[in-house]
PDB file of C-alpha atoms in Angstrom:
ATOM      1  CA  UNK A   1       0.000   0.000   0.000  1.00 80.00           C
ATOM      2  CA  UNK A   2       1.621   3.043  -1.016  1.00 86.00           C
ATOM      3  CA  UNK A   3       0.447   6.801   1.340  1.00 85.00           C
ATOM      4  CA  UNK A   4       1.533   9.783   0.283  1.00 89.00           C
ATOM      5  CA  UNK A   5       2.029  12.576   2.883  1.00 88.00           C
ATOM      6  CA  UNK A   6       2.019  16.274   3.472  1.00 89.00           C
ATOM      7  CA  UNK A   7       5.393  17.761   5.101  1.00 91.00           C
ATOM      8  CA  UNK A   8       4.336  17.969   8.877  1.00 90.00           C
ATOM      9  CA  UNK A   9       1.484  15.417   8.771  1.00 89.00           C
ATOM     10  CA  UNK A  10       1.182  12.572  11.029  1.00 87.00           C
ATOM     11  CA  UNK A  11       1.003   8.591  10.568  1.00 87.00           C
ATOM     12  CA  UNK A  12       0.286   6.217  13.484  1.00 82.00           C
ATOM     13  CA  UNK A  13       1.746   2.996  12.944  1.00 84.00           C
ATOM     14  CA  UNK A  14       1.722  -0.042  14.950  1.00 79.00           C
ATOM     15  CA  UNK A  15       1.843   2.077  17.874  1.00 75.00           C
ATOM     16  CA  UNK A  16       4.247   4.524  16.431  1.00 83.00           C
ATOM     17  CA  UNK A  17       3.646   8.281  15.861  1.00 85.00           C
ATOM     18  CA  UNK A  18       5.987   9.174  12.566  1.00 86.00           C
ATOM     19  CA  UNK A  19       5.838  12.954  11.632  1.00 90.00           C
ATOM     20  CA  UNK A  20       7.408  13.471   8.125  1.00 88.00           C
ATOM     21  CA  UNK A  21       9.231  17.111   7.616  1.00 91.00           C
ATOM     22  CA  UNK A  22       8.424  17.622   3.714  1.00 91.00           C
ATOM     23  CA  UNK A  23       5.918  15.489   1.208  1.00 93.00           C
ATOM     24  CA  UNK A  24       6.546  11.988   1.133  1.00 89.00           C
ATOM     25  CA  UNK A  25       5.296   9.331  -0.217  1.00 90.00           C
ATOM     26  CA  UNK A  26       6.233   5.985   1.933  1.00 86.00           C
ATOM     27  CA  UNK A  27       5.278   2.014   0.577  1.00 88.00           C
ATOM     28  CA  UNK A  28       3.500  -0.268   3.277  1.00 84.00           C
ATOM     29  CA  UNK A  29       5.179  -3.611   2.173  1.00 85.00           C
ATOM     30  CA  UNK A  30       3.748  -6.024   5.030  1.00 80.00           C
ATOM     31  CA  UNK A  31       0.515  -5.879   6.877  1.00 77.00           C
ATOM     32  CA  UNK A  32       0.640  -2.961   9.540  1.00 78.00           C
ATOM     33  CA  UNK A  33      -2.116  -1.017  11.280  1.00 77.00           C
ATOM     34  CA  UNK A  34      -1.830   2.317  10.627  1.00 79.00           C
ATOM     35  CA  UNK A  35      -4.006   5.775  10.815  1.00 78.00           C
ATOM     36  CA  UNK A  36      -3.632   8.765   8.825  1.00 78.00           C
ATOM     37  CA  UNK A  37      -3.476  11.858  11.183  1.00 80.00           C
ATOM     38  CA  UNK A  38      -6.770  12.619   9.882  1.00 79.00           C
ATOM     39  CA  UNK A  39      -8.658   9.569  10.649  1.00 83.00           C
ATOM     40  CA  UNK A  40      -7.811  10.409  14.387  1.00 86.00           C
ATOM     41  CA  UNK A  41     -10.196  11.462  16.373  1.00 90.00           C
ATOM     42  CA  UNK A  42      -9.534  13.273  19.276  1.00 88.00           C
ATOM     43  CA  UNK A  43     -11.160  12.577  22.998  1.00 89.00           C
ATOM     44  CA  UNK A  44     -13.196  15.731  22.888  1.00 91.00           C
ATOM     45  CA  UNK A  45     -14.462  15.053  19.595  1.00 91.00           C
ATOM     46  CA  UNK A  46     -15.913  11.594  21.156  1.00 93.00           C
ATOM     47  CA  UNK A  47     -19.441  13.134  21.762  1.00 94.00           C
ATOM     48  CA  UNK A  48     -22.011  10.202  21.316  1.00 95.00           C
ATOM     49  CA  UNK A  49     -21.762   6.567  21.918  1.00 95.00           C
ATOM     50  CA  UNK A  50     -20.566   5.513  18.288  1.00 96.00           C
ATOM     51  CA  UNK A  51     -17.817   8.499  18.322  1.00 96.00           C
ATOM     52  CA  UNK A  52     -16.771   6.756  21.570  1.00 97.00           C
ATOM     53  CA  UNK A  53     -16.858   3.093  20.404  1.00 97.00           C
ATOM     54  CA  UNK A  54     -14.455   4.769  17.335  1.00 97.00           C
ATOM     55  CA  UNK A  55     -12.447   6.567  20.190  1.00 96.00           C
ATOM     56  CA  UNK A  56     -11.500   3.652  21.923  1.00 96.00           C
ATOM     57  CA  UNK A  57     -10.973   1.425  18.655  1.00 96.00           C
ATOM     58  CA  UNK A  58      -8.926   3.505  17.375  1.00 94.00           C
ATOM     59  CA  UNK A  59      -7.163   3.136  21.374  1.00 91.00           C
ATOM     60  CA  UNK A  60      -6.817  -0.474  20.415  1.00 92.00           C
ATOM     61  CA  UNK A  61      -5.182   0.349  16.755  1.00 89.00           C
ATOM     62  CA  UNK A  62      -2.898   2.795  18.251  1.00 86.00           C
ATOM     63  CA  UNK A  63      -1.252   1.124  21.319  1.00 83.00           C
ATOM     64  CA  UNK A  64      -1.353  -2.191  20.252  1.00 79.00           C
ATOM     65  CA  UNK A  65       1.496  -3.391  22.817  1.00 79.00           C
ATOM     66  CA  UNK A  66      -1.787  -2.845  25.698  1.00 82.00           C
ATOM     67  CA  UNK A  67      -4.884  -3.478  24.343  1.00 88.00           C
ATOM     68  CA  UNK A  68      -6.273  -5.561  27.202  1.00 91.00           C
ATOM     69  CA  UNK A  69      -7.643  -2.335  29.378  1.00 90.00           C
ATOM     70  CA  UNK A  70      -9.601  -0.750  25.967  1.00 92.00           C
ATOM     71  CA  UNK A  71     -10.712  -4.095  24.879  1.00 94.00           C
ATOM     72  CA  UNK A  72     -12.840  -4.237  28.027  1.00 95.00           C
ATOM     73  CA  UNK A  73     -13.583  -0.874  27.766  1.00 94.00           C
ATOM     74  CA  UNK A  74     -14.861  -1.680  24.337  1.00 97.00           C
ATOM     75  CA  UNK A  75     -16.584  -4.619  25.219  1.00 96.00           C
ATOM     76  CA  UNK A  76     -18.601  -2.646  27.734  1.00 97.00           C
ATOM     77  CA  UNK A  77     -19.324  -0.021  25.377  1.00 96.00           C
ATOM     78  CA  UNK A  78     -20.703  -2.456  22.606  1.00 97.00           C
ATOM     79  CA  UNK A  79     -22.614  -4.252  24.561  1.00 96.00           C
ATOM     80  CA  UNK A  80     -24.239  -1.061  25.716  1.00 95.00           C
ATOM     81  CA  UNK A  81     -24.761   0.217  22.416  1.00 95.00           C
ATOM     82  CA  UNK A  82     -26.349  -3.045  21.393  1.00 95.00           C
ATOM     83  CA  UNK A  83     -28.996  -3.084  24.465  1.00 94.00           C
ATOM     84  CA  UNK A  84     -30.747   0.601  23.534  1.00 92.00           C
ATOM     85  CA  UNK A  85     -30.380   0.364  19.827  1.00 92.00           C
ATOM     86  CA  UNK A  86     -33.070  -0.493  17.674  1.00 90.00           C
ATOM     87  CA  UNK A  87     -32.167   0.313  14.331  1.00 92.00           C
ATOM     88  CA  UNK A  88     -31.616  -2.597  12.225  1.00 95.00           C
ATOM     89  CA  UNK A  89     -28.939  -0.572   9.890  1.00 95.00           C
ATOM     90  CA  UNK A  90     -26.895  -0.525  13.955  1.00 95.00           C
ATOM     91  CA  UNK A  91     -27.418  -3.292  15.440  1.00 96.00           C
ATOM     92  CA  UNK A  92     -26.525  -4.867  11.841  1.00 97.00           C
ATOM     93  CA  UNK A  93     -23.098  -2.211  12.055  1.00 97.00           C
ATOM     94  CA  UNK A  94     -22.582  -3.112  15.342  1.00 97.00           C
ATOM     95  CA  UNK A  95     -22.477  -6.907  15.226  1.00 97.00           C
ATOM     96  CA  UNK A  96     -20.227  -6.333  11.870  1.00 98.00           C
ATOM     97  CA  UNK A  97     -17.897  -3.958  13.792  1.00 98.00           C
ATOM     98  CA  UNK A  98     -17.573  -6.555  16.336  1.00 98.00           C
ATOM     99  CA  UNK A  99     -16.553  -9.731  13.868  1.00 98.00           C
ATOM    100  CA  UNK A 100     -13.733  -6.969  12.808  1.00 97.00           C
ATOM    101  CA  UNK A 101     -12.445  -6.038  16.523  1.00 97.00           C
ATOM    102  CA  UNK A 102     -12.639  -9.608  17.467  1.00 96.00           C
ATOM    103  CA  UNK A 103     -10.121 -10.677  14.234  1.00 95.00           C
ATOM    104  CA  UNK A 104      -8.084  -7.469  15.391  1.00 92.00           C
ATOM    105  CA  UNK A 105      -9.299  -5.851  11.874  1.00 92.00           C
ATOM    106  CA  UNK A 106      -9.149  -2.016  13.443  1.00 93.00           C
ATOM    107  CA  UNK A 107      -8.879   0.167  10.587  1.00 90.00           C
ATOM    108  CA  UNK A 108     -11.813  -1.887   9.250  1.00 94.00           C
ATOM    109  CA  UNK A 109     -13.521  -1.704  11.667  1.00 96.00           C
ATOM    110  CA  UNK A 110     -12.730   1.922  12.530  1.00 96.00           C
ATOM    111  CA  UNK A 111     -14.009   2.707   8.607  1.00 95.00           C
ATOM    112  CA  UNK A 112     -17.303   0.924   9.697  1.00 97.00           C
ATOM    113  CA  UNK A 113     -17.864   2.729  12.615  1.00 97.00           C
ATOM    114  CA  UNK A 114     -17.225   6.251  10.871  1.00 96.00           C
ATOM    115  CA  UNK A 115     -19.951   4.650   8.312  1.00 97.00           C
ATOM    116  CA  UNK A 116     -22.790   4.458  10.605  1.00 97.00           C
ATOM    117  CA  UNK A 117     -22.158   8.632  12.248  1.00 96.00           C
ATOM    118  CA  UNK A 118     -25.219   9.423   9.687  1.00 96.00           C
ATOM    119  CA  UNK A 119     -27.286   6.902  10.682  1.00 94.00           C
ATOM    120  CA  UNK A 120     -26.260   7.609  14.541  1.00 94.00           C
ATOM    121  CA  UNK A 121     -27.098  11.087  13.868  1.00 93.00           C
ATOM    122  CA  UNK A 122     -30.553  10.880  12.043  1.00 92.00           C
ATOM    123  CA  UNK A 123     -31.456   8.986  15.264  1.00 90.00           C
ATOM    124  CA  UNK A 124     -30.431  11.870  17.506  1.00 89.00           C
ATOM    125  CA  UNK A 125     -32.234  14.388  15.565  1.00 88.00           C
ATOM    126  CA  UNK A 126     -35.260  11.486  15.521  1.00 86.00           C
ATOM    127  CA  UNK A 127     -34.875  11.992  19.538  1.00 84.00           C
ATOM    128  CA  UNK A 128     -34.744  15.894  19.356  1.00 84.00           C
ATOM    129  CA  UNK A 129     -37.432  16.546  17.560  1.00 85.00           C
ATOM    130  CA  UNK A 130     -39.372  13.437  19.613  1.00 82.00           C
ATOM    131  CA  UNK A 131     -38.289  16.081  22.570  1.00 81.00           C
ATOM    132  CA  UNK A 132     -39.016  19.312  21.637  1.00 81.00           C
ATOM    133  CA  UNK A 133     -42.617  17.802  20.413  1.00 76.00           C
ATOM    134  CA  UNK A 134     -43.506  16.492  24.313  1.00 71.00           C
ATOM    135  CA  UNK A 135     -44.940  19.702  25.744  1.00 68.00           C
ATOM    136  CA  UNK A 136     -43.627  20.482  29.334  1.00 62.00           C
ATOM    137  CA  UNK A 137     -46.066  20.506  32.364  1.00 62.00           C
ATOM    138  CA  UNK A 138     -45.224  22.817  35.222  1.00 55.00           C
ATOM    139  CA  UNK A 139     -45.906  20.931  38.522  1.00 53.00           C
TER     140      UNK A 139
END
């Protein structure tokens, strides 16, 4: 796999931040897990349950010397996740994303994840406008 790179961007690989100083292009000749600088996403970005499930996959890609402490972290949060959805498009997503974590498939299953934000948010704006509709009673 060949990436081409900006001078001062960042790739993650296996666990290792590389910043290149001018444009680059670098060859991937074995199978690594990597992330391009702007598939990162950072904590405070991590604002609803899928963008947290991608926050702590992407944990998993990035230190993958300790994945043991986000793996149950992720567990958890999946398992969560599956419990109050009820979209068949998620829970579909979800049990996909989960084959790919279990087989250690990150970036795939980080691609997945960033897949399903629209459907994540078309469910929150369902549940706003579900909200604002509900008229409020003063006791």
């Amino acid at each position: 796999m060949k990436i081409s790179l900006r001078a001062g961007e960042r790739i993650y690989i296996n666990g290792a931040v590389l910043r290149v100083d001018r444009k680059v292009s670098v060859e991937l000749v074995n199978d690594v897990m990597f992330l391009l600088e702007g598939q990162v996403m950072q904590a405070s970005d991590a604002t609803t349950a899928l963008r947290q499930l991608y926050f702590i996959v992407q944990l998993m890609l990035m230190n993958p010397t300790d994945v043991v402490a986000a793996a149950a972290l992720y567990g958890e949060h999946h398992a969560a996740l599956l419990a109050v959805c009820e979209s068949r498009e998620m829970l579909d997503g979800l049990a996909a994303i989960d084959e790919l974590v279990k087989t250690t498939r990150y970036f795939d299953a980080l691609k997945r994840i960033r897949a399903l934000f629209p459907v994540e948010e078309a469910i929150l704006a369902d549940l706003a406008r579900a909200n604002a509709e509900i008229p409020f009673e003063a006791a």
